JSON list of C-alpha atoms in Angstrom, two decimals:
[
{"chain": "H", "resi": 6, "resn": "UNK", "atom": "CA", "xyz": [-70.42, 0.27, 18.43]},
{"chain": "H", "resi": 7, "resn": "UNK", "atom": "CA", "xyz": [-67.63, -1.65, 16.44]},
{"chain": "H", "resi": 8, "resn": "UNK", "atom": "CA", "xyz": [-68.43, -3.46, 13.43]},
{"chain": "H", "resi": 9, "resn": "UNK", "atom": "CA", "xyz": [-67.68, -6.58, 15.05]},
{"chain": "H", "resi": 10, "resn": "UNK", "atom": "CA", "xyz": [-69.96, -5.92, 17.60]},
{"chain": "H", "resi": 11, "resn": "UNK", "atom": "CA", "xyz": [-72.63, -4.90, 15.21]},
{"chain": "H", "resi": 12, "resn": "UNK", "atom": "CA", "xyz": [-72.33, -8.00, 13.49]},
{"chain": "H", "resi": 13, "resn": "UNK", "atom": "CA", "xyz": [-72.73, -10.22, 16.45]},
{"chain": "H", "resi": 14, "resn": "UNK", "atom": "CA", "xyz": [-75.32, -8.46, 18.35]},
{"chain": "H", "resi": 15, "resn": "UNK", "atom": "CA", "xyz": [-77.61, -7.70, 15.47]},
{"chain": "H", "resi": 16, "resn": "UNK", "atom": "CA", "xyz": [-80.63, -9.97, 15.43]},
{"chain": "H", "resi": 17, "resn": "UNK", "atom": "CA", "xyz": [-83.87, -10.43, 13.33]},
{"chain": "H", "resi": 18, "resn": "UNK", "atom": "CA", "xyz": [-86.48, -8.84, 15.41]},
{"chain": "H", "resi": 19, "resn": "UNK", "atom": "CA", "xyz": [-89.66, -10.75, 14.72]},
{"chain": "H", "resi": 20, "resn": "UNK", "atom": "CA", "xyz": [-91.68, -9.87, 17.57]},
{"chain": "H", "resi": 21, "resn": "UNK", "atom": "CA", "xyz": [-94.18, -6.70, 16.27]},
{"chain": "H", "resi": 22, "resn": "UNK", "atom": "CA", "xyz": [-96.14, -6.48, 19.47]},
{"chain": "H", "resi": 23, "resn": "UNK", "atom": "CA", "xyz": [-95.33, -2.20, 20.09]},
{"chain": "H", "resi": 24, "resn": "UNK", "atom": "CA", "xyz": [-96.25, 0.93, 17.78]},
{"chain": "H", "resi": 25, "resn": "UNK", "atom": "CA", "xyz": [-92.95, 1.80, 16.12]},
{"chain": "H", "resi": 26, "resn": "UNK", "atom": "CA", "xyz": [-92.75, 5.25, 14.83]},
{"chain": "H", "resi": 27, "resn": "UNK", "atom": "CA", "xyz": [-89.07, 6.04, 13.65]},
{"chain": "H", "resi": 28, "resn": "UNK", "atom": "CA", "xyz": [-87.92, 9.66, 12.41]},
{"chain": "H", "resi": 29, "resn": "UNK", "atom": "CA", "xyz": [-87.39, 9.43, 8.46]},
{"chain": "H", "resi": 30, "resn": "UNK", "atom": "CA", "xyz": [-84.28, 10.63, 8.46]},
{"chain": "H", "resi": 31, "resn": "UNK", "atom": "CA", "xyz": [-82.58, 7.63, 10.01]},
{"chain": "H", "resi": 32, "resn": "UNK", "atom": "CA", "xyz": [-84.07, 5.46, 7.79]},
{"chain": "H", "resi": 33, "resn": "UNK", "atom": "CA", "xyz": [-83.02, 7.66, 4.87]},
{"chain": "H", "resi": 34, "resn": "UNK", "atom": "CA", "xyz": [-79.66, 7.65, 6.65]},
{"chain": "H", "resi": 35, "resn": "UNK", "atom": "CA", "xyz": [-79.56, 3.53, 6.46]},
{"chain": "H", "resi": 36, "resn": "UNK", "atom": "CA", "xyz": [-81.05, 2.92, 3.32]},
{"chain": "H", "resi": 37, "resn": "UNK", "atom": "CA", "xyz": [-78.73, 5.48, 1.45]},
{"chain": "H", "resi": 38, "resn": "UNK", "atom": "CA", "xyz": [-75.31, 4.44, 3.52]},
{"chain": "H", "resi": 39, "resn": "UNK", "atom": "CA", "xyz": [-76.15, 1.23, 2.62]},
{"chain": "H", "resi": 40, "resn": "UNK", "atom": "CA", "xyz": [-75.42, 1.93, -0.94]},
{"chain": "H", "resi": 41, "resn": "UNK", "atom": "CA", "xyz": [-72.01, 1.10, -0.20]},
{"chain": "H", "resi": 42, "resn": "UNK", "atom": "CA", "xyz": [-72.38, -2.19, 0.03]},
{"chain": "H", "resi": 43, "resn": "UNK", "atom": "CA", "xyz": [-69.83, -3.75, -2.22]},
{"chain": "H", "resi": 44, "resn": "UNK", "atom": "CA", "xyz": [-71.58, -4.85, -5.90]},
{"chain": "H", "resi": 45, "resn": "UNK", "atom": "CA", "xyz": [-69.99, -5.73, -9.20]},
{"chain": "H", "resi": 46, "resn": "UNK", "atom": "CA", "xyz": [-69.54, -3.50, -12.05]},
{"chain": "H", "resi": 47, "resn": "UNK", "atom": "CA", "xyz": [-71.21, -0.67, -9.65]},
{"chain": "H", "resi": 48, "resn": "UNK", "atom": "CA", "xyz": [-74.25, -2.03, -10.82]},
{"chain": "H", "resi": 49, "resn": "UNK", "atom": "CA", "xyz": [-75.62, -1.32, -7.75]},
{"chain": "H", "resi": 50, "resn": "UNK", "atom": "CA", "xyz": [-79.12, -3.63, -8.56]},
{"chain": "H", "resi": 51, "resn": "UNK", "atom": "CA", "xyz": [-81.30, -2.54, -6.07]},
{"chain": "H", "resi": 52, "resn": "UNK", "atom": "CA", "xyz": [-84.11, -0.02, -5.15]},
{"chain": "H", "resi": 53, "resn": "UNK", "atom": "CA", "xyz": [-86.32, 0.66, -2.38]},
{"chain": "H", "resi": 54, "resn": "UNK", "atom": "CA", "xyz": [-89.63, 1.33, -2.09]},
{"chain": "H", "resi": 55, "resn": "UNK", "atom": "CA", "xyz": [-90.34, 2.51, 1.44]},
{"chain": "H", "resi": 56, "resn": "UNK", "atom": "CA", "xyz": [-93.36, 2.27, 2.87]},
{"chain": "H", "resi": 57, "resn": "UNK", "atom": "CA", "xyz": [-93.77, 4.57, 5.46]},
{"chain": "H", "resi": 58, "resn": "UNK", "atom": "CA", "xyz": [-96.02, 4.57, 8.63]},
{"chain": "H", "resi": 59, "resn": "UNK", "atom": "CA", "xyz": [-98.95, 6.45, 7.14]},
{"chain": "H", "resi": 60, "resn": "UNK", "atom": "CA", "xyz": [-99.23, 3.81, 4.41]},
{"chain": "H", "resi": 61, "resn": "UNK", "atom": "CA", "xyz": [-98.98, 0.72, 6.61]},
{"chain": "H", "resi": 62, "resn": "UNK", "atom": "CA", "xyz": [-102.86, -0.15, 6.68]},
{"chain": "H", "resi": 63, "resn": "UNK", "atom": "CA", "xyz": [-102.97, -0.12, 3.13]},
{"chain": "H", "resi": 64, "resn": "UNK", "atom": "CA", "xyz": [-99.84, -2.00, 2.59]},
{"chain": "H", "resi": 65, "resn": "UNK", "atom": "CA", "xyz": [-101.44, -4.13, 5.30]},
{"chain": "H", "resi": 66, "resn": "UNK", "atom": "CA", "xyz": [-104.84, -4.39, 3.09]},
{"chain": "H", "resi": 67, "resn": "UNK", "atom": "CA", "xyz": [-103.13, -5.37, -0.06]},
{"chain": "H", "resi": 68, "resn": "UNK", "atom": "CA", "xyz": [-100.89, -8.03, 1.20]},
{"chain": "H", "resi": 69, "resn": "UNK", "atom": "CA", "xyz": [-103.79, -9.75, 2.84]},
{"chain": "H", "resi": 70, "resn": "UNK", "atom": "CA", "xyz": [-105.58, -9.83, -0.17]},
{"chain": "H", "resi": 71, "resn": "UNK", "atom": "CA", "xyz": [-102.83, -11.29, -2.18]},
{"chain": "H", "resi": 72, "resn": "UNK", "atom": "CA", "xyz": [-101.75, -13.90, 0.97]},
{"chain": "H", "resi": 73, "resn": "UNK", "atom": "CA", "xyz": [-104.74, -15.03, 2.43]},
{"chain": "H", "resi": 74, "resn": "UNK", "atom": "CA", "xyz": [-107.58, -14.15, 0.08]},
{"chain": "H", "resi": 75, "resn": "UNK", "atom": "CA", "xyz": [-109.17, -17.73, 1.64]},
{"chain": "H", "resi": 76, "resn": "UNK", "atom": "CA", "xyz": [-108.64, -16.83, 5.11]},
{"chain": "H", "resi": 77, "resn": "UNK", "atom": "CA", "xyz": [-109.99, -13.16, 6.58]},
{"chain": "H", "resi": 78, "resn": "UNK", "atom": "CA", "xyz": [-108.94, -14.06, 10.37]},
{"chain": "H", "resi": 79, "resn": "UNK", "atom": "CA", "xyz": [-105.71, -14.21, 9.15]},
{"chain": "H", "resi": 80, "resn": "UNK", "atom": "CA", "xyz": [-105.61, -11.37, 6.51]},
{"chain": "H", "resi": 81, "resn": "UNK", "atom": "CA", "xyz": [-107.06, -9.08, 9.83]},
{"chain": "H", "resi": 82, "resn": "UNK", "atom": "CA", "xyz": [-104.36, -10.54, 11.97]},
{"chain": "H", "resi": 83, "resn": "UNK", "atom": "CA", "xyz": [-101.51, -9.21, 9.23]},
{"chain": "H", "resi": 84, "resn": "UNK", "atom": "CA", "xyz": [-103.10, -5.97, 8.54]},
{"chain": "H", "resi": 85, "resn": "UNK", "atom": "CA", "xyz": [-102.99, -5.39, 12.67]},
{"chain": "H", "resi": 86, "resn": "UNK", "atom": "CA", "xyz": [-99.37, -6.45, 12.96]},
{"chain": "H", "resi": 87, "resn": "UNK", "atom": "CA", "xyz": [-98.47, -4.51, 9.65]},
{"chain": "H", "resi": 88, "resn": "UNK", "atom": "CA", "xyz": [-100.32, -1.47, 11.41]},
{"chain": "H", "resi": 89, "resn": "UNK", "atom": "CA", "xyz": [-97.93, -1.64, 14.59]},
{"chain": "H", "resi": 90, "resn": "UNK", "atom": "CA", "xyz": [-94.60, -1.60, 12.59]},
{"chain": "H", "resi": 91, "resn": "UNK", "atom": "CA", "xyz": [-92.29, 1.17, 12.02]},
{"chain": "H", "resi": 92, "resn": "UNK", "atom": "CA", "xyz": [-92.04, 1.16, 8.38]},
{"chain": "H", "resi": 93, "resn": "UNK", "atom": "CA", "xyz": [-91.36, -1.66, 5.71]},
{"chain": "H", "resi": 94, "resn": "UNK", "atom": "CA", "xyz": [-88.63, -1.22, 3.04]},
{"chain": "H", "resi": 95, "resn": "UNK", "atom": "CA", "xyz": [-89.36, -3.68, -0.10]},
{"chain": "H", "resi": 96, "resn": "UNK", "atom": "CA", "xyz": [-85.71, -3.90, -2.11]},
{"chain": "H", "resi": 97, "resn": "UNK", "atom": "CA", "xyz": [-86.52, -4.39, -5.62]},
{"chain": "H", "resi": 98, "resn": "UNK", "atom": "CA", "xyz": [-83.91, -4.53, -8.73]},
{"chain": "H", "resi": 99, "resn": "UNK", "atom": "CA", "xyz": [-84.06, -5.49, -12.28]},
{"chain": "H", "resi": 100, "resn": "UNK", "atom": "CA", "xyz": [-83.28, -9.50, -13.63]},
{"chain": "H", "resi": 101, "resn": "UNK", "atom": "CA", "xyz": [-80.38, -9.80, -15.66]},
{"chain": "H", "resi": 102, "resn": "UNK", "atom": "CA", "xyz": [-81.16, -12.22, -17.92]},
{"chain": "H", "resi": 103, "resn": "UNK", "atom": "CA", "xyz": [-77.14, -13.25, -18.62]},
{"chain": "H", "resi": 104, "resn": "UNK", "atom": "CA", "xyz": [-76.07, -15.50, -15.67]},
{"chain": "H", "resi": 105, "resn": "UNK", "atom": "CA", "xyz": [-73.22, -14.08, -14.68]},
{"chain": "H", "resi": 106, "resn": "UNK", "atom": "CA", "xyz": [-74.60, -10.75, -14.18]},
{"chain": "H", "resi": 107, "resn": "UNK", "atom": "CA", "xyz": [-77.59, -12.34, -12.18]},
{"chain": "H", "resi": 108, "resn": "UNK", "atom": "CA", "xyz": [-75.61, -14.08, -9.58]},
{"chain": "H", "resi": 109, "resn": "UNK", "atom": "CA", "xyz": [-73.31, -11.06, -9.05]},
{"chain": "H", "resi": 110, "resn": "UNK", "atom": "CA", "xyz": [-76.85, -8.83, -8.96]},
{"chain": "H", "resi": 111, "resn": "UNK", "atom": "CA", "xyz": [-78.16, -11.33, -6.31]},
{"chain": "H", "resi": 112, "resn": "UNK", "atom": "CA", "xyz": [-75.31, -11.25, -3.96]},
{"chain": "H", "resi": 113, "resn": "UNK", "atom": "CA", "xyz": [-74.91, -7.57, -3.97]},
{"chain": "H", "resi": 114, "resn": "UNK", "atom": "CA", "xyz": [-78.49, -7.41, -3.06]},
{"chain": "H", "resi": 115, "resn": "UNK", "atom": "CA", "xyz": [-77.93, -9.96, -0.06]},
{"chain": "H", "resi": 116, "resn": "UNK", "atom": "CA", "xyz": [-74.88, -7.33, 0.68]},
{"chain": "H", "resi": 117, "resn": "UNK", "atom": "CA", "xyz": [-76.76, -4.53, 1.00]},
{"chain": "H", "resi": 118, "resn": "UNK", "atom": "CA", "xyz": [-79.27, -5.61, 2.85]},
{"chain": "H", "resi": 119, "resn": "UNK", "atom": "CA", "xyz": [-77.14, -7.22, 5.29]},
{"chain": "H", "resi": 120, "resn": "UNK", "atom": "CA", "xyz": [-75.57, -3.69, 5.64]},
{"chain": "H", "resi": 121, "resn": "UNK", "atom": "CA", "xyz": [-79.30, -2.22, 5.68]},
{"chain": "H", "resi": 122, "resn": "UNK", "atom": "CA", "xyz": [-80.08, -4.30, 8.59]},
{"chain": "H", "resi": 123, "resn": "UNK", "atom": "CA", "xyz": [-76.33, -3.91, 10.64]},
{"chain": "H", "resi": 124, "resn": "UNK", "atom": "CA", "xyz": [-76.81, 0.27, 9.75]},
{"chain": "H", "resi": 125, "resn": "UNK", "atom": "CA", "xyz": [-80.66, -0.01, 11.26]},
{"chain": "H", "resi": 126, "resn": "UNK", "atom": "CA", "xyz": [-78.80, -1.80, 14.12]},
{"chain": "H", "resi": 127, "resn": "UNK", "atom": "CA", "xyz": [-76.74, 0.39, 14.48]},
{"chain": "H", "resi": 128, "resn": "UNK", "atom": "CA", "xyz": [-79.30, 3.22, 14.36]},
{"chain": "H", "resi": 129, "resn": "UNK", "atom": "CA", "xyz": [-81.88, 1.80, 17.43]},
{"chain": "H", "resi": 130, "resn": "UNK", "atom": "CA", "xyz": [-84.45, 0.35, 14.70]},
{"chain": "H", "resi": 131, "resn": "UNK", "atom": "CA", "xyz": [-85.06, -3.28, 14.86]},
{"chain": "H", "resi": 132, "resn": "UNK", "atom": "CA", "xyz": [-85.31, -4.84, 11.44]},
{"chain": "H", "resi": 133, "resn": "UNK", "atom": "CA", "xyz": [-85.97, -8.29, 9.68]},
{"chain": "H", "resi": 134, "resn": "UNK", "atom": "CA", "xyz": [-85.93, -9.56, 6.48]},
{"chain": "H", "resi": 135, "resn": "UNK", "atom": "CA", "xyz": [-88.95, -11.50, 5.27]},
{"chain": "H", "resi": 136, "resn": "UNK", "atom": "CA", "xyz": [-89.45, -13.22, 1.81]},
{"chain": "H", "resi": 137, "resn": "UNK", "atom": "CA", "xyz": [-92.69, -14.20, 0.94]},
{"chain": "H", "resi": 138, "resn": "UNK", "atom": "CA", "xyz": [-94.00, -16.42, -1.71]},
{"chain": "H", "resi": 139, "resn": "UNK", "atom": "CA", "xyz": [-95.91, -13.07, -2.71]},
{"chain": "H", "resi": 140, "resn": "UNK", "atom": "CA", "xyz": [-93.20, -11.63, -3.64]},
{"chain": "H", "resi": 141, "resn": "UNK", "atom": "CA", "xyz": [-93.62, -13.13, -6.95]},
{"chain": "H", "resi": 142, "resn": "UNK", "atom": "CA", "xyz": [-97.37, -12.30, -7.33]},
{"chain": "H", "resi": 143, "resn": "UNK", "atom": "CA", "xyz": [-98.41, -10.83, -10.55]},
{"chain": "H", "resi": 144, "resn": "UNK", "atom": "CA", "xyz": [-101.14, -8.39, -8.41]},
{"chain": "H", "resi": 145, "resn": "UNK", "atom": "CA", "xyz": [-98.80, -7.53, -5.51]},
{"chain": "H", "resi": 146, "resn": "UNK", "atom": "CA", "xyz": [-96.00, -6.32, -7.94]},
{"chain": "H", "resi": 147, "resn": "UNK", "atom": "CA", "xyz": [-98.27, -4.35, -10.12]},
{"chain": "H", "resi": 148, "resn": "UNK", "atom": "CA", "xyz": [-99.72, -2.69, -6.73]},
{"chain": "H", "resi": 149, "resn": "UNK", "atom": "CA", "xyz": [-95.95, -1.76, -6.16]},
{"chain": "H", "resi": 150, "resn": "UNK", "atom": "CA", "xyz": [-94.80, -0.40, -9.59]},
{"chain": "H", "resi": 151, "resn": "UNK", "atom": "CA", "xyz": [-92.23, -3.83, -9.84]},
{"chain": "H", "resi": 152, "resn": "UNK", "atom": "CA", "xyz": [-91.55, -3.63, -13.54]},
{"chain": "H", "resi": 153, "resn": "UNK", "atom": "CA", "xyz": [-91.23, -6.35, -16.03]},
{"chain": "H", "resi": 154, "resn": "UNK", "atom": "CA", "xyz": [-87.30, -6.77, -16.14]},
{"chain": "H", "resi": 155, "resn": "UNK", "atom": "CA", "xyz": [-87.24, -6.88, -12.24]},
{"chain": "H", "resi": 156, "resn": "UNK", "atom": "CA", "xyz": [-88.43, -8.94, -9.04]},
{"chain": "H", "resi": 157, "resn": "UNK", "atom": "CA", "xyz": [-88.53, -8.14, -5.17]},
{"chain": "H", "resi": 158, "resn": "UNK", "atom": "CA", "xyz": [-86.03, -9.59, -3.25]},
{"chain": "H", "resi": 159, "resn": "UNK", "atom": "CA", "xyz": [-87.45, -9.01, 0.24]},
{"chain": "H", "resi": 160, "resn": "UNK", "atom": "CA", "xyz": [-88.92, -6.90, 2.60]},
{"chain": "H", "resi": 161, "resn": "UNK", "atom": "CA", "xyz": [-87.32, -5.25, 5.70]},
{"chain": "H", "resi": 162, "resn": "UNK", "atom": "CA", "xyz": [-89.41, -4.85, 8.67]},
{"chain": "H", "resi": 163, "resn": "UNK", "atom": "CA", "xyz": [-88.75, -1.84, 10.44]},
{"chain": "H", "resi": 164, "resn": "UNK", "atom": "CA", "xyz": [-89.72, -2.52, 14.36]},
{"chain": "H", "resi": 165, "resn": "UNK", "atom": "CA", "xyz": [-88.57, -0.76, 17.79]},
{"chain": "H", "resi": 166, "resn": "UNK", "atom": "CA", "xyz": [-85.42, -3.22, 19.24]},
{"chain": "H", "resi": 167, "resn": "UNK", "atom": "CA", "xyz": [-86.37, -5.44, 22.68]},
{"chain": "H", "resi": 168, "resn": "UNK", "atom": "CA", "xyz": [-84.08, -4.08, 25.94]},
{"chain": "H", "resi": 169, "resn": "UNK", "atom": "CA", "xyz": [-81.77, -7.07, 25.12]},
{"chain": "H", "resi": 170, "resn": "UNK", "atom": "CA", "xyz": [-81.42, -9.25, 22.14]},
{"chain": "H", "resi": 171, "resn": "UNK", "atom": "CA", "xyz": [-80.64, -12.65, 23.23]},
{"chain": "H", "resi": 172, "resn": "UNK", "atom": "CA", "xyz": [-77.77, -14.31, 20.97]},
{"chain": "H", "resi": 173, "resn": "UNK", "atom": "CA", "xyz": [-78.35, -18.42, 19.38]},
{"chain": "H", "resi": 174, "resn": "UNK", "atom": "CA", "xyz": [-74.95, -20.31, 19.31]},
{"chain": "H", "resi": 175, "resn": "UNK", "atom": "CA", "xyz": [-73.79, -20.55, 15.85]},
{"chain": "H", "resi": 176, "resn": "UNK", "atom": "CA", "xyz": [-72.70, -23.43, 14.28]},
{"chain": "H", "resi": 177, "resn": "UNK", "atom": "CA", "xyz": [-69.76, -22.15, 12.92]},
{"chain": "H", "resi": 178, "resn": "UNK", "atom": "CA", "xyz": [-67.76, -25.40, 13.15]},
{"chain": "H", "resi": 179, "resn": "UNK", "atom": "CA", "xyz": [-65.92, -26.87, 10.38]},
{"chain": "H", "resi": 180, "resn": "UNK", "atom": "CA", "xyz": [-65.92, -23.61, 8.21]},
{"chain": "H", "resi": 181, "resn": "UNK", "atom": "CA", "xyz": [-62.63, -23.65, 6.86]},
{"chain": "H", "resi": 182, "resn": "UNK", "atom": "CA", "xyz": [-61.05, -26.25, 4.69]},
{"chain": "H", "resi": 183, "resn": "UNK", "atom": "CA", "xyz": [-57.74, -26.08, 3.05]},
{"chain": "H", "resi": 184, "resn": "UNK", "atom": "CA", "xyz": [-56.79, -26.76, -0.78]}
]
């Protein structure tokens, strides 16, 4: 598939309603390709902690806890869905504290998980990219090994792809204006 076509067919799957199972090595494949993304200075300000299918339920178990501590219908519900996925790939990098460096850290990681997701695509796994207000939880990013000097900057659902992915019109009018 082109890269064009990559980019226009690739969707946010958010539909986990099958068992995904996925052969490590693809993922491997994706999340190391993906390196390439372009990122200032070679920083390259992310890593991944995957969480792999055998470690889904207690994944599934700790975000609960953290999300909906109030509200055990719903903390069952997630732990079910979080059960049927594929895989979940939390992309975690340190906080520059100097500005500069922090914005150009933050849009490499946007980068390279936009070239995660088109390589997943690309690859038959269904992905999308969730960011939680957990994601700044003291317990949740102890449970994860999230260091001091760094923060999560989203998780990647890994999920099997529908038959067809139905495109939304964009609204891609009025993009370009001219100095």
């Amino acid at each position: 598939m082109s890269i064009q076509d990559l980019i226009i067919n690739r969707r946010s799957i958010k539909k986990f309603e099958q068992d995904s199972h996925f052969e490590d090595a693809k993922i491997q494949q994706a999340i190391e390709l993906a390196a390439y993304a372009p990122n200032h200075g070679m920083r390259e300000p992310w890593r991944v902690i995957w969480v792999k299918k055998d470690r889904l339920p207690a994944y599934g178990r700790l975000f609960a806890e953290v999300n909906f501590k109030n509200d055990s219908a719903k903390g069952q519900a997630f732990i079910d869905m979080a059960a049927k996925l594929g895989g979940i790939l939390i992309i975690a990098g340190p906080v520059d504290r100097r500005q500069k460096q922090r914005l150009e850290d933050l849009l490499a990681v946007g980068g390279y998980m936009q070239t995660l997701s088109l390589l997943l695509f690309d690859a038959g796994v269904g992905s999308c990219i969730k960011t939680p207000a957990s994601l700044t939880e003291p317990k949740f990013n102890e449970a994860l090994g999230i260091h001091g000097h760094e923060m999560i900057h989203g998780l990647v659902y890994l999920t099997e792809l529908p038959e067809e992915t139905a495109g939304k019109p964009r609204k891609n009018i009025n993009l370009i204006s001219e100095f």
